Amino acid sequence: MENKKSLSFPLMVIVIILGVTLYKQFDFENLKFEKPALAILYIIVFLASLYFLVKKPKKSSEK
């Protein structure tokens, strides 16, 4: 049997909010962020959330 993991709703909300925030803070004329230190933090949390959202759970051994 296959156990399909559904996507986590809270992680999807976090990823969407961080993606929109990063998009709004990026200045496309100068190709820079308005607040670079905060943007680095947003990018790290965005990537970590994407990783946990997409990663496949390990199969547990049945005894």
XYZ file of C-alpha atoms in Angstrom:
63
model
C 0.000 0.000 0.000
C 1.091 3.500 -0.692
C 0.793 6.179 1.928
C 0.403 9.481 0.118
C 1.407 12.477 2.178
C -0.816 15.490 1.704
C 0.717 18.944 1.618
C 0.813 20.765 4.921
C -1.559 23.744 4.881
C 0.406 25.889 7.395
C 3.631 25.383 5.436
C 1.886 26.337 2.196
C 0.644 29.560 3.826
C 4.148 30.367 5.110
C 5.704 29.758 1.678
C 3.119 31.944 -0.077
C 3.470 34.807 2.417
C 7.270 34.757 2.300
C 7.314 34.550 -1.494
C 5.016 37.554 -1.844
C 7.030 39.500 0.730
C 10.311 38.796 -1.046
C 8.767 39.826 -4.366
C 7.473 43.103 -2.920
C 10.778 43.991 -1.260
C 12.866 43.426 -4.393
C 13.671 46.559 -6.416
C 13.733 45.464 -10.058
C 15.245 48.720 -11.344
C 18.351 48.469 -9.158
C 18.222 44.676 -8.683
C 18.547 45.022 -4.912
C 16.450 44.362 -1.831
C 15.202 47.294 0.246
C 16.369 45.615 3.483
C 19.103 43.069 2.628
C 19.519 41.602 6.121
C 15.806 40.936 6.466
C 15.687 39.534 2.932
C 18.392 36.992 3.812
C 16.333 35.815 6.773
C 13.208 35.595 4.599
C 15.086 33.573 1.953
C 16.448 31.108 4.530
C 13.011 30.516 6.073
C 11.404 30.354 2.598
C 13.853 27.666 1.428
C 13.524 25.672 4.664
C 9.728 25.770 4.385
C 9.895 24.626 0.762
C 12.203 21.772 1.761
C 9.868 20.509 4.487
C 6.863 20.940 2.201
C 8.340 18.879 -0.622
C 10.470 16.273 1.151
C 9.204 12.703 1.115
C 8.792 10.892 4.404
C 11.060 7.887 4.972
C 9.432 4.503 4.962
C 9.393 3.027 8.434
C 10.399 -0.584 8.823
C 7.557 -2.885 9.736
C 8.215 -5.436 12.472
